[in-house]
Coordinates of C-alpha atoms in Angstrom, one line a residue:
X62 CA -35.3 172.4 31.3
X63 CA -36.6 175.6 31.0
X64 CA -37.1 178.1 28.6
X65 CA -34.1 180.5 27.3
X66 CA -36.2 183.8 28.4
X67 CA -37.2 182.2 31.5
X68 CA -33.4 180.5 32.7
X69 CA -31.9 182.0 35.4
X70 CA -28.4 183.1 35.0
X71 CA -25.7 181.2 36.2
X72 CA -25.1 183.1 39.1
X73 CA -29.0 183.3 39.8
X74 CA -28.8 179.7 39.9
X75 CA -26.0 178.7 41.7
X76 CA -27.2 181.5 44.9
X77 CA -30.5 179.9 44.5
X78 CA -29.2 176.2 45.0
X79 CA -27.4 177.7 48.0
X80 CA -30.2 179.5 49.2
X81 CA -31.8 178.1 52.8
X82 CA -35.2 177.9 53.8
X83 CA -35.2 180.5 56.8
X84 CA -37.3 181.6 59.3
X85 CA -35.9 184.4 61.8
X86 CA -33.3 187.2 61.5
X87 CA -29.6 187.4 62.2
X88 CA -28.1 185.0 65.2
X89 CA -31.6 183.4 65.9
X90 CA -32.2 182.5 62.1
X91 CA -33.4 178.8 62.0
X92 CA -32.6 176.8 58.6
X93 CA -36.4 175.3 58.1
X94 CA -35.0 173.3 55.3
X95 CA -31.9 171.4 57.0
X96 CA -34.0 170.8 60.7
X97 CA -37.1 169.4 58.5
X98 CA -34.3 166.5 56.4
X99 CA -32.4 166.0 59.7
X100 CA -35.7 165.2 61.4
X101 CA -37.3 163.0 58.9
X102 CA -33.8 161.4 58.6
X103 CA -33.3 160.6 62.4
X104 CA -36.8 159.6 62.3
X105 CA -36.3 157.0 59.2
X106 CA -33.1 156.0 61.2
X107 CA -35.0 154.7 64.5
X108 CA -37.9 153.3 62.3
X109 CA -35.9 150.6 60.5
X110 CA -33.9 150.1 63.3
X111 CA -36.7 149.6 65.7
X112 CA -38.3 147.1 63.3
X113 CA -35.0 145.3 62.7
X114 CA -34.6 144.9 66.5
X115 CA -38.3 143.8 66.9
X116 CA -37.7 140.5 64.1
X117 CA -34.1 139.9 65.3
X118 CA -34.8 136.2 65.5
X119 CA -32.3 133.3 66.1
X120 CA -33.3 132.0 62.7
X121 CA -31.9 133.2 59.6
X122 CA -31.7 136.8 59.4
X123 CA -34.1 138.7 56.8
X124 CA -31.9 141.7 54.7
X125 CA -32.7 144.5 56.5
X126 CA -31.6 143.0 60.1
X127 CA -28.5 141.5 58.6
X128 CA -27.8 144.7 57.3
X129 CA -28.6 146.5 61.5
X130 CA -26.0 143.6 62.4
X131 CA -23.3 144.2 60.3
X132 CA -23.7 148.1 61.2
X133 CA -23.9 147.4 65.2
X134 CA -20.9 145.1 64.8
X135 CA -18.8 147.5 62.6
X136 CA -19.4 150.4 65.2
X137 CA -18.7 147.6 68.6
X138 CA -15.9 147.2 66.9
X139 CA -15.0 150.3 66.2
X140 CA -15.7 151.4 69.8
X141 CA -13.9 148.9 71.4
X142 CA -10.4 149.4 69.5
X143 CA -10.4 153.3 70.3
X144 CA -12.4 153.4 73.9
X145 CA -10.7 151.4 76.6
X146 CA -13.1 152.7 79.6
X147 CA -16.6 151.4 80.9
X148 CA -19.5 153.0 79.2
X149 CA -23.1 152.5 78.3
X150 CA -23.0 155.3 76.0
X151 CA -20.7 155.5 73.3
X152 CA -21.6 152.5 71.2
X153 CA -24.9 153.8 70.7
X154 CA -23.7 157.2 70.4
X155 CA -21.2 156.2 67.9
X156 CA -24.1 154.1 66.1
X157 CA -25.8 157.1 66.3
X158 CA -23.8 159.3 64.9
X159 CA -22.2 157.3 61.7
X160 CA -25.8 156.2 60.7
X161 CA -27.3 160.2 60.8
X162 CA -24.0 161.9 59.2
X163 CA -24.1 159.0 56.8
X164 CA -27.9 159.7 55.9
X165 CA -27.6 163.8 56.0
X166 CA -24.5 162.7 53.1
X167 CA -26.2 160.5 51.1
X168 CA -28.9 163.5 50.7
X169 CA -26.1 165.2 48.4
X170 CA -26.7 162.2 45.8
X171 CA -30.3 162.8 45.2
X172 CA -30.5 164.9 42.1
X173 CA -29.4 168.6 42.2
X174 CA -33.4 169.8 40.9
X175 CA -35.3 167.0 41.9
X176 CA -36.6 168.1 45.5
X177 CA -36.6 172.1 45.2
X178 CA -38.7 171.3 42.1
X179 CA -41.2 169.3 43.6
X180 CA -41.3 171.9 46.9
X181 CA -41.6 174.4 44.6
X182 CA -44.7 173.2 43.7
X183 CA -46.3 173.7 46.8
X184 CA -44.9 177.1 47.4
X185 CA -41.4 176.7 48.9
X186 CA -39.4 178.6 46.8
X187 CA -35.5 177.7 48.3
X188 CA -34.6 174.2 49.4
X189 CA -31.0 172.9 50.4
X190 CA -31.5 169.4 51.2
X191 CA -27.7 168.3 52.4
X192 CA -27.5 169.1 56.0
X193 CA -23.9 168.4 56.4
X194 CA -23.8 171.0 53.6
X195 CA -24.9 173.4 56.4
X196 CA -22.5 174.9 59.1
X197 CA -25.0 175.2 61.7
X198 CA -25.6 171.5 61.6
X199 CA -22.6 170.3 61.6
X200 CA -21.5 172.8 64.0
X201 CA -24.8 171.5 66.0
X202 CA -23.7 167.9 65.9
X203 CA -19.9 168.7 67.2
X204 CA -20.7 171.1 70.2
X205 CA -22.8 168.3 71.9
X206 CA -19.9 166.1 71.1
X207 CA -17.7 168.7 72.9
X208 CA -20.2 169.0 75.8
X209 CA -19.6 165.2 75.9
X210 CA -15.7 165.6 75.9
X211 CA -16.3 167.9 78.5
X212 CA -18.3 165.5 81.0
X213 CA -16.2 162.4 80.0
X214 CA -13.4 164.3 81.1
X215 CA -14.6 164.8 84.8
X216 CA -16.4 161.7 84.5
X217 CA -12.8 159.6 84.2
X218 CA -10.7 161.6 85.9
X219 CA -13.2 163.7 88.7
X220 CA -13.5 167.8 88.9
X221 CA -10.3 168.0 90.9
X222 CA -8.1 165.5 88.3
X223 CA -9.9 167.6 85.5
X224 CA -8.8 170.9 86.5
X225 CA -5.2 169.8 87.3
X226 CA -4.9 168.4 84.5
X227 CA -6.0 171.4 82.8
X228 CA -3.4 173.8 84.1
X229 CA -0.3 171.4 84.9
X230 CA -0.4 169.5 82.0
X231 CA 2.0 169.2 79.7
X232 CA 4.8 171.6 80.7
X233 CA 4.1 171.1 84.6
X234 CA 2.7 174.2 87.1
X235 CA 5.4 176.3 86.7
X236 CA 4.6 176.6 83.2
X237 CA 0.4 177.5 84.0
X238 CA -0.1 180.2 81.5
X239 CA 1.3 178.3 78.8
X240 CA -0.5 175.3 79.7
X241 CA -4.0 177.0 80.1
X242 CA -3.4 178.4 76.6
X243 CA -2.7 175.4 74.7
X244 CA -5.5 173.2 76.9
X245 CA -8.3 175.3 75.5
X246 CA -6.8 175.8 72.0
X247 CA -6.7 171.9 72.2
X248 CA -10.3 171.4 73.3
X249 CA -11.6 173.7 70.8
X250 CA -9.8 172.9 68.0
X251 CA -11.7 169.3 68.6
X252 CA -15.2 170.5 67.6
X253 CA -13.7 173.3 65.2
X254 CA -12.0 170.1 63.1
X255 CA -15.1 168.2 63.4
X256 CA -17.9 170.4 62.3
X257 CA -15.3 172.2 59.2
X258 CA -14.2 168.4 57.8
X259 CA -17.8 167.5 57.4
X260 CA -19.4 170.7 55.9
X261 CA -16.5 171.4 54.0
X262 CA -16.3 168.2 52.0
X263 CA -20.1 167.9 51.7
X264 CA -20.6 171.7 50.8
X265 CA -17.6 171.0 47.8
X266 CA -19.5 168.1 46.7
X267 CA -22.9 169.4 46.6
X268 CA -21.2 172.8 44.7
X269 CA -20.0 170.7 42.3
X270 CA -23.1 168.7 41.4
X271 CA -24.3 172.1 40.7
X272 CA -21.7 173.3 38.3
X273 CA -22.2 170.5 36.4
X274 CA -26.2 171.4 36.6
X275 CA -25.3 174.2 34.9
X276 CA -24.0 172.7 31.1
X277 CA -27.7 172.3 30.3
X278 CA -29.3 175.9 32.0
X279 CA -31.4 177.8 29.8
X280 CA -31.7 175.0 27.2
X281 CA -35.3 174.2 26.7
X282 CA -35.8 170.6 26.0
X283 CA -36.9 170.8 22.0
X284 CA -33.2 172.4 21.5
X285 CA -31.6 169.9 23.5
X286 CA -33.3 167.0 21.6
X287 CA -32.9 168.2 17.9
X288 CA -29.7 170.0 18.0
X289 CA -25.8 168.4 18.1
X290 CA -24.4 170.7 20.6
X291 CA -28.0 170.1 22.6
X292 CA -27.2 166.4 22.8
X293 CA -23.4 166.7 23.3
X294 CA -24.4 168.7 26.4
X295 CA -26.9 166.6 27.8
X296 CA -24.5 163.6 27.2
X297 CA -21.3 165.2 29.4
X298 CA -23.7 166.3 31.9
X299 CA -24.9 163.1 32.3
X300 CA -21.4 162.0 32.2
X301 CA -19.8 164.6 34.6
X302 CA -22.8 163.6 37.1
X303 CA -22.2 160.0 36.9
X304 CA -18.3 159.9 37.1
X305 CA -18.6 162.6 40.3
X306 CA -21.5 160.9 41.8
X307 CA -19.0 157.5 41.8
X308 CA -16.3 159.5 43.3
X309 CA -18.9 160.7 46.1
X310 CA -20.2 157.4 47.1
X311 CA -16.3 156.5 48.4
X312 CA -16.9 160.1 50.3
X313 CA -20.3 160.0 51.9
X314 CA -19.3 157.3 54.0
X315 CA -16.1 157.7 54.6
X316 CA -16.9 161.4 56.4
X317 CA -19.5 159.6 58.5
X318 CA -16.7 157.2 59.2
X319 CA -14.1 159.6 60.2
X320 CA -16.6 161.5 62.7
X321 CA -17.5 158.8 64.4
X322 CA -13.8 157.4 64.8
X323 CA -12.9 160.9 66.0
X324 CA -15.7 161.3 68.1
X325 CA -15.0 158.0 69.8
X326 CA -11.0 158.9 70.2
X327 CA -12.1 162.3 71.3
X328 CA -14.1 160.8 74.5
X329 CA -11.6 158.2 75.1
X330 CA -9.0 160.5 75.6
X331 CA -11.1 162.8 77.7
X332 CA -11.8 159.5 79.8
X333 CA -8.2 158.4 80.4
X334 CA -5.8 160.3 82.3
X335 CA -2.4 161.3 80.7
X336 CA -0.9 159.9 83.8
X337 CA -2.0 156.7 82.7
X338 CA 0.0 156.5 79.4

């Protein structure tokens, strides 16, 4: 806690806690802060993994392979409920994908100062470390799964089943125009709802955890310590934090959860052929 003269407003703080670590101007600014978490993530991700998949052993399991199992098997699962074609691809995509939104998530649980502090010390003076929190990842993440919506959809039904599809489907070719229209709103409504769900849920929860930073701002610690009202506010912080950081735990994965699932319905109907239903 710092010092009263030397708090930050509320508003100071909240912009600063929302405040990216940039490099670049306008269209081609890059977020330094969420490419460098999503890296060290992904990178974390494929570590453990990799060593899980180097012990798997047919003796007992140690705790961290059990724990690669029971994620592999929940995703197969997952995959082979909602995808009825023949591909290579989406299990590990879907693996993929749960496992990295899941991590970028849990990010919003570490505590509010705890990072930007510790950056701060070597000179980085703003630090968002949520990257679902961030549009241009999660908008990053559901374009490629477009792309991939895209290329499953000639892949299962060929350029020529693709592009009749596209204009005769559903109201027949008399209809074109109108069909044209609502295809594309269709297919662009499917990254739209992806990227917006995610950031929008994660960027609530990680605003939150800030409001709730700010019942002790500008309290220095002696007055927090030796005072009633110091303690009482130190107590429903720490209160607020715990009771919304239960709530978020039933969040973090569940948003993971729901991306993948849509993800994998998304490229399942792009592979199938409304013909076929």
């Amino acid at each position: 806690m710092a010092a009263k003269s030397d708090a930050p407003t509320s508003a100071e703080y909240i912009t600063h806690h929302l405040t990216h670590l940039t490099v670049g101007e306008g269209f081609w600014t890059l977020n330094l802060d969420t490419i460098f978490f999503s890296i060290v993530l992904g990178v974390g991700f494929l570590y453990f993994f990799r060593k899980a998949a180097l012990r798997a052993t047919t003796d007992t399991p140690s705790g961290l392979l059990s724990f690669c199992e029971l994620l592999v098997n929940f995703v197969d699962g997952a995959v082979k409920e909602s995808f009825h074609g023949q591909s290579k691809l989406i299990a590990p995509l879907a693996l993929t994908i749960f496992v990295w939104v899941l991590l970028w998530n849990i990010m919003d649980i570490v505590p509010i100062d705890l990072l930007p502090t510790i950056f701060y010390a070597f000179g980085v003076e703003y630090l968002k470390v949520v990257p679902s929190a961030d549009m241009s990842a999660t908008f990053a993440l559901s374009i490629s799964v477009f792309v991939l919506i895209l290329v499953y959809s000639v892949l299962g039904k060929g350029v020529g089943g693709f592009i009749k599809e596209f204009l005769t489907h559903p109201f027949g070719p008399v209809l074109m125009p109108f069909n044209i229209i609502l295809n594309v709103v269709e297919l662009l409504a499917k990254p739209l709802s992806l990227a917006l769900r995610l950031f929008g849920n994660l960027y609530a929860g990680e605003l939150i955890f800030i409001l709730i930073a700010l019942f002790t701002l500008g309290t220095s610690l002696t007055e927090a310590l030796t005072s009633v009202s110091g303690w009482a506010s130190i107590l429903g912080q720490a209160l607020l934090q715990f009771a919304w950081a239960v709530f978020h735990i039933l969040v973090i994965p569940l948003q993971a959860f729901i991306f993948m699932t849509l993800t994998i319905v998304y490229l399942g109907m792009a592979y199938e052929s409304h013909e076929d239903h």
